[in-house]
Amino acid sequence: SDKKTAAAAAAPVQIEDDRTGLSVETLKRAFADNLFYIQGKNADIATLNDYYMALAYTVRDRLLQRWLSTIKAQLKPEVKVVYYLSAEFLMGPHLGNNLVSLGIYDQVRQAIQESGLNLEELIAQEEEPGLGNGGLGRLAACYLDSLAALEIPAVGYGLRYEFGIFDQEIRDGWQVEITDKWLRYGNPWEIARPEATVEVKLGGHTEAFVDGAGRYRVRWIPERTIVGVPYDTPVLGFKNNAANTLRLWKAEAPESFDFQAFNLGDYYGAVNAKMYSENISKVLYPNDEPLQGRELRLEQQFFFVSCSLQDIIRRHLYVGGKLEDLHNSAAIQLNDTHPSIGIAELMRLLVDEHNIDWDTAWQITQNTFAYTNHTLLPEALERWPLSLFGSLLPRHLEIIFEINRRFLQEVSAKFPGDTGRLARLSLIQEGPEKFVRMAHLASAGSHAINGVAALHSELLKRDVLRDFYELSPEKFSNKTNGVTPRRWIMLSNPELAFLISESIGDGWIKNLGELRELERFANDKEFQSRWRQIKLNNKTNLAEYIRKRTGLVVDPHSLFDIQVKRIHEYKRQHLNVLYIITLYNRLKQNPELEITPRTFIFGGKAAPGYFMAKLIIKLINSVADVVNNDPDVGGRLKVVFLPDYNVTFGQRVYPAAELSEQISTAGKEASGTGNMKFSMNGALTIGTLDGANVEIREEAGEENFFLFGLTTEEVYALKARGYNPRDYYNGNPALRQVIDQLASGVLSSGETHLFAPLVDHLLNRDEYLLLADYQSYVECQDRVGEAYRDQEHWTRMSILNSARMGKFSSDRAIREYCEDIWGAVAVDVVLEEYVQATA
Ligand code: CR6
């Protein structure tokens, strides 16, 4: 060791060693340094959070070189960049994921252990950035992961909400919403770039004028101006040199403007104006499949889109591009209609601010934008009242009228005299109250339109966007959703990842199709038993977590039957509950009955204003109270509602699941992505032919999938015939008993009125056809219970499910977007030498 010391003295530590070195020794020293110099603490007074922060900065140091090198490699005129515009990015905690991407999980674990701490505990300290509601926001996060993994130049643009999706607590069985203060202790993963601030105008009016060249122009005189400050988060590629950027905008007041122009001497008023401006990025609207549109929401949408487009144009001009060629260096993807105001905003920027003629501007716009639709629910299609829209965005309304005038002219040329079609296609919905139809704006202004699963894309062409399909069939394609195997297998299910890599090598992490090679182990007794043991370990971990969070004790040897997702009537959590009550009734009638012991686990948030969804949460908890405490049940059934379902909790749940509930009414779920995470981790699916379930079943094989329920066609036909839920109620004694129990109060401590709205809805309307699908669901669930008794066969099905889920990697999805829609290709990133600051 004398030699070592001498060697160290001879080669003095360089500054970059402590900031980039990856040996356990260097990591330990950097960690201790950051605790002292960044957190300002030493071991005597450091909290767990201080340790987390010190580690986060240690890891951040180690990704900056990749990030800056990537930016440099991409800042070239010939490079095409994908800009993913999304109101939501549900990233999940960064620390663990970045360790996986950098390939330093093991060294860091050891360094932390040798520092007397536990890595998993530090990872658990991170407040997850909950900047999304559910599938749509999480999809955006998986896509950023895959874009970086594939070295595709990309920027995610969105809003830096100060408060993300609310934290959920359950009190007396009801959901209570708590503000999500995720920024409370600071966010080590973001870097503010105030020098790249942009201005955004709102309100006011427009004026026509003739410019120096004699051209007719319009200028927008806004009522107020706000500024957007970008906050950047590097998004690492998996074990490569690429790190793309997630750029989120924070709204601020341009103080000078307010102080001088409006609030001379009125300090209070000036501060008030500042608060008003900052409101725009204050809070995420907590509606999945948005139900109501408020003015602030439109302000949010326009704000982040305008900031982003100005940023894109600035970058394009900076590398020497011409605006006429924007589509050669930029592919802008609209994640649903939330950013679709971008179509009108790009037209305004090009025509009004950059003096480009209308036809050229429209060409550029159409060639640059593409639109993904994420819903078939008619009530979720965004439309803005014309009055609201015009008062906030007067110039954009004019532009939309002009787009519409020209667009309808084209339609007339193609379908002469078809006035019905004109009305259906118009960007404006006529009537006593007029609306701007955002899906129409997005469709008209994009060169590509896609759905998110094969069935969904077909239904788009047939129903929701039928007229657009007939007008421009070449715009339409399908891009089935995918999820990243890095977060959803490697990080969340490390034991399974280890077994897989040991058996077939680790190529699957970048090329998920290779999982197919697991098929040859499906009948291997030894492999099966290791597979089962890993599942049991994951179930035991989840059971422990359930005990900590709820006090409930569940048996890890029971069948873990899980439904986690937003609470929504179309997702039919209450159909699941009808089966639980049915099983309960059977046991009450015959306590000796042999049944497969099951633990039903639910998780999910309800939109705060969605009464029926909140009542379903109360229902689950009421049924849990009855079932869990009845001695006749003898612990054979357990019902758990786990509060505050989020990405972090998802990482615990998917690896522990044996049965995945995907039971939406056929034709309602656009795709689903949880369904993919479950089966990758070896759960079997009980599901309808809806969304991506169809393709999951196709891949897994129908013998490895529990199918039930009406098909989309049958749903349409039944509704067309006139659906009467009472027919099913009257014709099915077991169903009648369950519904009567809901109405009678036996499940709600005698409160007969509690579930009346639910019963009333089911018996008189039942929009989502629970009663029609009840019998089929019950029979299918009974088959599941039977199948579980043959553990060998079950394990075989489980292995085959994982083995055949390669298609559902987000890498596959991103490759398809790149080839068919974006025309984007990988750019090699060469790591730049660390550059010392020079005077
Ligand atoms: N709620 C769909 O409902 C789909 C995701 C991502 C949704 C869901 O089936 O998997 O998008 N739609 O494509 C919207 O958010 C509008 C969702 O998450």
PDB file of C-alpha atoms and ligand atoms in Angstrom, residues 134-136 139 288-290 336 338 374-375 452 481 570-571 669-673, ligand 1:
ATOM      1  CA  GLY A 134     -51.539   8.133 -16.564  1.00  0.00           C
ATOM      2  CA  GLY A 135     -50.848   6.293 -19.790  1.00  0.00           C
ATOM      3  CA  LEU A 136     -50.375   9.276 -22.061  1.00  0.00           C
ATOM      4  CA  LEU A 139     -45.907   6.833 -22.845  1.00  0.00           C
ATOM      5  CA  ASP A 288     -57.160  11.596 -17.514  1.00  0.00           C
ATOM      6  CA  GLU A 289     -59.161  11.650 -20.793  1.00  0.00           C
ATOM      7  CA  PRO A 290     -59.847  15.376 -20.047  1.00  0.00           C
ATOM      8  CA  ASP A 336     -52.818  14.111 -28.522  1.00  0.00           C
ATOM      9  CA  HIS A 338     -53.245  19.173 -26.143  1.00  0.00           C
ATOM     10  CA  HIS A 374     -55.121   8.698 -27.894  1.00  0.00           C
ATOM     11  CA  THR A 375     -58.839   8.326 -27.329  1.00  0.00           C
ATOM     12  CA  VAL A 452     -51.968   3.779 -30.614  1.00  0.00           C
ATOM     13  CA  ASN A 481     -47.732   1.713 -28.030  1.00  0.00           C
ATOM     14  CA  TYR A 570     -65.043   2.479 -18.960  1.00  0.00           C
ATOM     15  CA  LYS A 571     -62.146   0.597 -17.334  1.00  0.00           C
ATOM     16  CA  GLU A 669     -59.496   1.716 -24.316  1.00  0.00           C
ATOM     17  CA  ALA A 670     -57.306   3.177 -27.048  1.00  0.00           C
ATOM     18  CA  SER A 671     -54.348   0.947 -26.187  1.00  0.00           C
ATOM     19  CA  GLY A 672     -53.321   0.595 -22.573  1.00  0.00           C
ATOM     20  CA  THR A 673     -49.664   0.221 -21.599  1.00  0.00           C
TER      21      THR A 673
HETATM   22  N1  CR6 B   1     -55.787   7.700 -20.886  1.00  0.00           N
HETATM   23  C1  CR6 B   1     -55.615   6.025 -23.455  1.00  0.00           C
HETATM   24  O1  CR6 B   1     -56.830   6.001 -22.789  1.00  0.00           O
HETATM   25  C2  CR6 B   1     -53.474   4.817 -23.932  1.00  0.00           C
HETATM   26  C3  CR6 B   1     -52.737   6.096 -23.516  1.00  0.00           C
HETATM   27  C4  CR6 B   1     -51.436   6.239 -24.277  1.00  0.00           C
HETATM   28  C5  CR6 B   1     -54.841   7.296 -23.119  1.00  0.00           C
HETATM   29  C6  CR6 B   1     -54.808   4.746 -23.191  1.00  0.00           C
HETATM   30  O2  CR6 B   1     -55.526   3.631 -23.657  1.00  0.00           O
HETATM   31  O3  CR6 B   1     -52.683   3.702 -23.630  1.00  0.00           O
HETATM   32  O4  CR6 B   1     -53.552   7.257 -23.751  1.00  0.00           O
HETATM   33  N2  CR6 B   1     -55.571   8.415 -23.662  1.00  0.00           N
HETATM   34  O5  CR6 B   1     -51.631   6.128 -25.640  1.00  0.00           O
HETATM   35  C7  CR6 B   1     -55.493   9.718 -23.266  1.00  0.00           C
HETATM   36  O6  CR6 B   1     -54.817  10.104 -22.338  1.00  0.00           O
HETATM   37  C8  CR6 B   1     -56.286  10.711 -24.012  1.00  0.00           C
HETATM   38  C9  CR6 B   1     -54.713   7.474 -21.611  1.00  0.00           C
HETATM   39  O7  CR6 B   1     -53.662   7.415 -21.067  1.00  0.00           O
END
